[in-house]
Short mmCIF file of C-alpha atoms in Angstrom, two decimals:
data_model
loop_
_atom_site.label_atom_id
_atom_site.label_comp_id
_atom_site.label_asym_id
_atom_site.label_seq_id
_atom_site.Cartn_x
_atom_site.Cartn_y
_atom_site.Cartn_z
CA MET A 1 119.65 -128.39 44.89
CA ASP A 2 119.46 -124.91 43.32
CA GLN A 3 120.18 -121.94 45.53
CA PRO A 4 117.40 -119.29 45.73
CA HIS A 5 117.98 -116.18 43.63
CA LEU A 6 118.84 -113.13 45.77
CA SER A 7 117.95 -109.88 43.99
CA VAL A 8 118.84 -106.27 44.80
CA GLN A 9 115.83 -104.03 45.51
CA GLU A 10 115.92 -100.29 44.75
CA ASP A 11 113.40 -97.56 45.60
CA VAL A 12 113.36 -93.93 44.40
CA THR A 13 110.84 -91.32 45.62
CA LEU A 14 110.47 -87.66 44.62
CA ASN A 15 107.90 -85.45 46.40
CA TYR A 16 106.94 -81.80 45.90
CA THR A 17 104.49 -79.85 48.06
CA TYR A 18 103.16 -76.30 47.73
CA VAL A 19 101.43 -74.55 50.63
CA GLY A 20 99.62 -71.30 49.82
CA ASP A 21 100.16 -68.07 51.75
CA SER A 22 98.61 -67.82 55.20
CA ASP A 23 98.48 -65.02 57.77
CA LEU A 24 101.18 -64.86 60.41
CA ASN A 25 100.03 -64.75 64.05
CA SER A 26 101.68 -64.10 67.43
CA GLY A 27 102.40 -60.43 66.76
CA ALA A 28 104.00 -60.89 63.33
CA SER A 29 102.48 -59.29 60.24
CA GLY A 30 102.35 -60.43 56.64
CA HIS A 31 101.90 -63.77 54.91
CA LEU A 32 103.89 -66.98 54.87
CA GLY A 33 104.00 -69.58 52.09
CA GLU A 34 105.98 -72.79 51.76
CA GLN A 35 107.40 -75.22 49.21
CA THR A 36 108.79 -78.63 50.13
CA THR A 37 111.02 -80.78 47.93
CA GLN A 38 112.04 -84.28 49.01
CA PHE A 39 114.18 -86.94 47.36
CA ARG A 40 114.67 -90.45 48.72
CA TYR A 41 116.73 -93.35 47.43
CA SER A 42 117.29 -96.73 49.05
CA VAL A 43 118.85 -100.02 48.01
CA LYS A 44 118.58 -103.37 49.77
CA ALA A 45 121.16 -106.01 48.92
CA PRO A 46 120.65 -109.51 50.35
CA LEU A 47 123.85 -111.22 51.48
CA THR A 48 122.18 -114.49 52.48
CA GLU A 49 118.56 -115.67 52.81
CA GLN A 50 118.48 -114.22 56.34
CA LEU A 51 120.87 -111.26 56.22
CA SER A 52 120.60 -108.15 54.02
CA PHE A 53 122.44 -104.84 53.80
CA ARG A 54 120.54 -101.57 53.29
CA ILE A 55 121.70 -98.07 52.44
CA GLY A 56 119.55 -94.99 51.89
CA LEU A 57 119.83 -91.31 51.01
CA ASN A 58 117.27 -88.69 52.03
CA TYR A 59 117.27 -84.98 51.09
CA THR A 60 114.56 -82.58 52.20
CA ARG A 61 114.32 -78.83 51.56
CA LEU A 62 111.65 -76.46 52.90
CA ASP A 63 111.55 -73.02 51.26
CA PHE A 64 109.55 -70.25 52.96
CA CYS A 65 108.00 -67.29 51.14
CA GLN A 66 107.85 -64.67 53.89
CA PRO A 67 107.59 -60.90 54.43
CA MET A 68 110.73 -58.76 54.65
CA GLY A 69 112.21 -58.45 58.14
CA SER A 70 110.83 -61.75 59.37
CA PRO A 71 113.04 -63.67 61.86
CA LEU A 72 112.07 -66.94 60.16
CA PRO A 73 114.69 -68.65 57.95
CA TYR A 74 114.39 -68.60 54.18
CA ASP A 75 114.97 -72.35 53.94
CA LEU A 76 115.64 -75.47 56.02
CA GLN A 77 117.59 -78.37 54.50
CA THR A 78 118.43 -81.85 55.74
CA LEU A 79 120.66 -84.45 54.12
CA SER A 80 120.93 -87.86 55.74
CA THR A 81 122.30 -91.31 54.96
CA SER A 82 121.09 -94.53 56.53
CA ILE A 83 123.43 -97.53 56.64
CA GLY A 84 122.01 -100.66 58.23
CA VAL A 85 121.37 -104.39 58.26
CA ASN A 86 118.25 -106.56 58.47
CA TYR A 87 118.28 -110.09 59.85
CA LYS A 88 115.38 -112.54 59.38
CA VAL A 89 115.13 -114.58 62.58
CA SER A 90 112.15 -116.63 61.39
CA ASN A 91 109.25 -116.43 58.93
CA GLN A 92 107.52 -114.00 61.31
CA TRP A 93 110.30 -112.18 63.17
CA GLY A 94 113.13 -109.95 62.01
CA VAL A 95 115.54 -107.47 63.62
CA TYR A 96 117.25 -104.41 62.18
CA GLY A 97 119.79 -101.76 63.06
CA ALA A 98 121.08 -98.64 61.32
CA VAL A 99 123.51 -95.75 61.71
CA VAL A 100 122.15 -92.41 60.43
CA PRO A 101 124.58 -89.49 59.83
CA ARG A 102 122.60 -86.28 59.26
CA LEU A 103 123.36 -82.73 58.16
CA ALA A 104 120.79 -80.05 59.07
CA MET A 105 121.22 -76.54 57.64
CA ILE A 106 119.50 -73.18 57.96
CA ASP A 107 119.59 -70.83 54.93
CA GLY A 108 121.85 -72.82 52.66
CA TRP A 109 125.26 -74.46 52.53
CA ASN A 110 127.38 -71.33 52.86
CA GLN A 111 128.14 -71.66 56.57
CA VAL A 112 128.12 -75.37 57.39
CA GLU A 113 129.61 -75.91 60.86
CA SER A 114 130.30 -78.98 63.00
CA GLN A 115 127.16 -78.31 65.06
CA ASP A 116 125.04 -78.88 61.93
CA PHE A 117 126.19 -82.50 61.80
CA GLN A 118 124.32 -85.10 63.86
CA LEU A 119 124.91 -88.82 64.25
CA GLY A 120 121.95 -90.99 65.16
CA GLY A 121 120.74 -94.52 64.73
CA ALA A 122 117.89 -96.98 65.08
CA LEU A 123 117.36 -100.42 66.60
CA GLY A 124 114.21 -102.47 66.33
CA ALA A 125 112.26 -105.54 65.26
CA THR A 126 109.53 -106.53 62.80
CA TYR A 127 106.72 -109.01 63.33
CA ASP A 128 104.59 -110.36 60.47
CA PRO A 129 102.09 -112.86 61.90
CA ASN A 130 100.31 -113.20 58.53
CA SER A 131 100.08 -111.58 55.10
CA ASP A 132 97.49 -109.04 56.31
CA LEU A 133 99.34 -107.66 59.35
CA SER A 134 102.84 -106.25 59.76
CA LEU A 135 104.28 -104.59 62.88
CA ARG A 136 107.48 -102.54 63.25
CA PHE A 137 108.79 -101.22 66.55
CA GLY A 138 112.04 -100.03 68.10
CA LEU A 139 113.97 -96.91 69.12
CA ASN A 140 115.38 -93.89 67.27
CA ILE A 141 118.58 -92.69 68.96
CA ASN A 142 119.94 -89.13 68.55
CA PRO A 143 122.71 -88.62 71.16
CA GLY A 144 123.39 -84.94 70.33
CA LYS A 145 119.78 -83.80 70.64
CA THR A 146 118.92 -81.76 73.74
CA GLY A 147 115.15 -82.40 73.62
CA LEU A 148 114.31 -86.09 73.20
CA PRO A 149 117.50 -88.03 72.40
CA VAL A 150 115.59 -91.34 72.31
CA MET A 151 112.19 -91.75 70.64
CA PRO A 152 110.05 -94.86 70.06
CA ILE A 153 109.41 -96.34 66.62
CA LEU A 154 105.98 -97.81 65.94
CA GLY A 155 104.55 -98.81 62.59
CA VAL A 156 101.50 -100.91 61.66
CA ARG A 157 100.30 -102.11 58.27
CA TRP A 158 96.90 -103.81 58.63
CA HIS A 159 94.90 -105.08 55.65
CA PHE A 160 91.71 -105.37 57.69
CA ALA A 161 89.23 -105.72 54.77
CA LYS A 162 89.58 -106.70 51.12
CA PRO A 163 89.90 -103.14 49.69
CA TRP A 164 91.07 -101.38 52.89
CA THR A 165 94.52 -101.01 54.48
CA LEU A 166 95.59 -98.99 57.51
CA ASN A 167 99.17 -97.69 57.46
CA PHE A 168 100.02 -96.21 60.85
CA GLY A 169 103.42 -94.68 61.53
CA PHE A 170 105.75 -91.72 61.25
CA PRO A 171 106.12 -89.57 59.18
CA ARG A 172 102.95 -90.75 57.36
CA THR A 173 99.70 -92.34 58.49
CA SER A 174 96.94 -93.16 56.03
CA LEU A 175 93.77 -95.14 55.42
CA ASP A 176 93.98 -96.63 51.91
CA TYR A 177 91.28 -97.98 49.59
CA GLN A 178 92.28 -100.11 46.55
CA LEU A 179 89.75 -98.88 43.99
CA LEU A 180 91.38 -100.57 40.97
CA PRO A 181 94.37 -102.90 40.61
CA ASN A 182 96.54 -99.89 39.68
CA LEU A 183 94.71 -97.11 41.57
CA ARG A 184 94.76 -96.61 45.34
CA LEU A 185 92.84 -93.84 47.11
CA SER A 186 93.72 -92.45 50.54
CA PRO A 187 90.66 -90.61 51.91
CA ILE A 188 92.60 -89.80 55.09
CA GLU A 189 96.30 -88.92 55.25
CA LEU A 190 98.28 -87.50 58.16
CA GLY A 191 101.85 -86.33 57.59
CA PHE A 192 104.65 -84.77 59.60
CA GLU A 193 107.58 -82.60 58.47
CA GLY A 194 110.43 -80.86 60.27
CA GLY A 195 113.55 -81.55 62.25
CA SER A 196 116.15 -80.08 64.60
CA PHE A 197 118.41 -77.27 63.40
CA HIS A 198 121.15 -75.13 64.97
CA THR A 199 121.56 -71.43 64.27
CA ASP A 200 125.03 -69.93 63.86
CA LYS A 201 126.56 -67.40 66.26
CA THR A 202 125.30 -64.36 64.32
CA TYR A 203 121.92 -65.57 63.02
CA GLY A 204 119.93 -63.65 65.62
CA ASN A 205 121.89 -60.43 65.03
CA SER A 206 120.95 -60.48 61.34
CA VAL A 207 117.21 -60.48 62.19
CA GLY A 208 117.37 -58.19 65.23
CA MET A 209 116.84 -60.97 67.79
CA SER A 210 120.13 -61.79 69.51
CA GLN A 211 118.44 -64.52 71.59
CA LEU A 212 118.39 -66.63 68.41
CA ASN A 213 122.20 -66.72 68.20
CA ASP A 214 123.72 -70.20 68.58
CA ARG A 215 120.41 -71.90 69.44
CA GLU A 216 118.93 -75.31 68.72
CA LEU A 217 115.53 -74.89 67.07
CA ASP A 218 112.90 -77.57 66.42
CA TYR A 219 110.55 -77.14 63.46
CA ARG A 220 107.37 -79.23 63.50
CA GLU A 221 104.56 -79.30 60.94
CA VAL A 222 101.38 -81.41 60.80
CA ARG A 223 99.53 -81.94 57.50
CA VAL A 224 96.09 -83.46 56.91
CA GLY A 225 94.65 -84.36 53.52
CA ALA A 226 93.52 -86.96 50.99
CA GLY A 227 95.36 -88.45 48.05
CA GLU A 228 95.72 -91.09 45.37
CA ASP A 229 98.45 -93.35 44.04
CA TYR A 230 98.42 -94.50 40.42
CA ALA A 231 100.68 -97.35 39.27
CA ALA A 232 101.69 -96.25 35.77
CA THR A 233 103.87 -99.36 35.44
CA LYS A 234 104.99 -102.13 37.76
CA ASN A 235 107.87 -100.00 39.06
CA VAL A 236 106.57 -96.42 38.57
CA HIS A 237 103.91 -94.83 40.77
CA VAL A 238 102.47 -91.31 40.54
CA GLY A 239 100.71 -89.77 43.54
CA LEU A 240 98.74 -86.61 44.24
CA THR A 241 97.64 -85.28 47.63
CA ALA A 242 95.56 -82.23 48.58
CA GLY A 243 95.01 -80.95 52.11
CA ALA A 244 96.04 -78.37 54.67
CA VAL A 245 98.80 -77.61 57.16
CA VAL A 246 96.95 -77.61 60.50
CA SER A 247 99.83 -77.01 62.91
CA VAL A 248 103.25 -75.34 62.73
CA ALA A 249 105.68 -74.95 65.63
CA LEU A 250 109.20 -73.46 65.69
#
């Protein structure tokens, strides 16, 4: 009896976002703009029919166009690697686990310190009761984080009508409409950007705010918009999204 063919699966994603200048509030003056560049690569290598090995690389950079004298950073960068395994328990159930080393930097690579390195992980399960519904749940674990070291994972993919699919999760939630075999529209998209970063011992002094020296800072951003995804070939997709940043917190 012939053994089933086990093939390696690769995925490469490149995203670029531009956010136009907006007025600064809370006593600050001037305008703030933003550019986001993100690169993702992942490879899944099956070892057996049930067990597969997965490794991924994720790089994100946020560049801020800001007025002179602002205490905000010029850029935020994160580089992370995910190393994990997936195990198929049955046709419907699967479990997964991953270790995620992460480097988070403020204003470049010039002063990388041990506090910029974080080691996290994830544990969870998947449940696919049928071809139209897929559930993913578990826990994200970040032992060095002072805020929420453990956060839940919840993802849902529900093909509830012939052209419609709901993708609910983090960092992206969308309602998708398959207009053509190679063209998908997303009239509603919700996205999240950000992360946890640690300032160095003199960061606050350089901007006239000593209270920002040696501090852990969380940057959170919420985006709302609409987009499309065009399948140029079987393995190449091109997407475009337009919208607005509705909430920023640092």
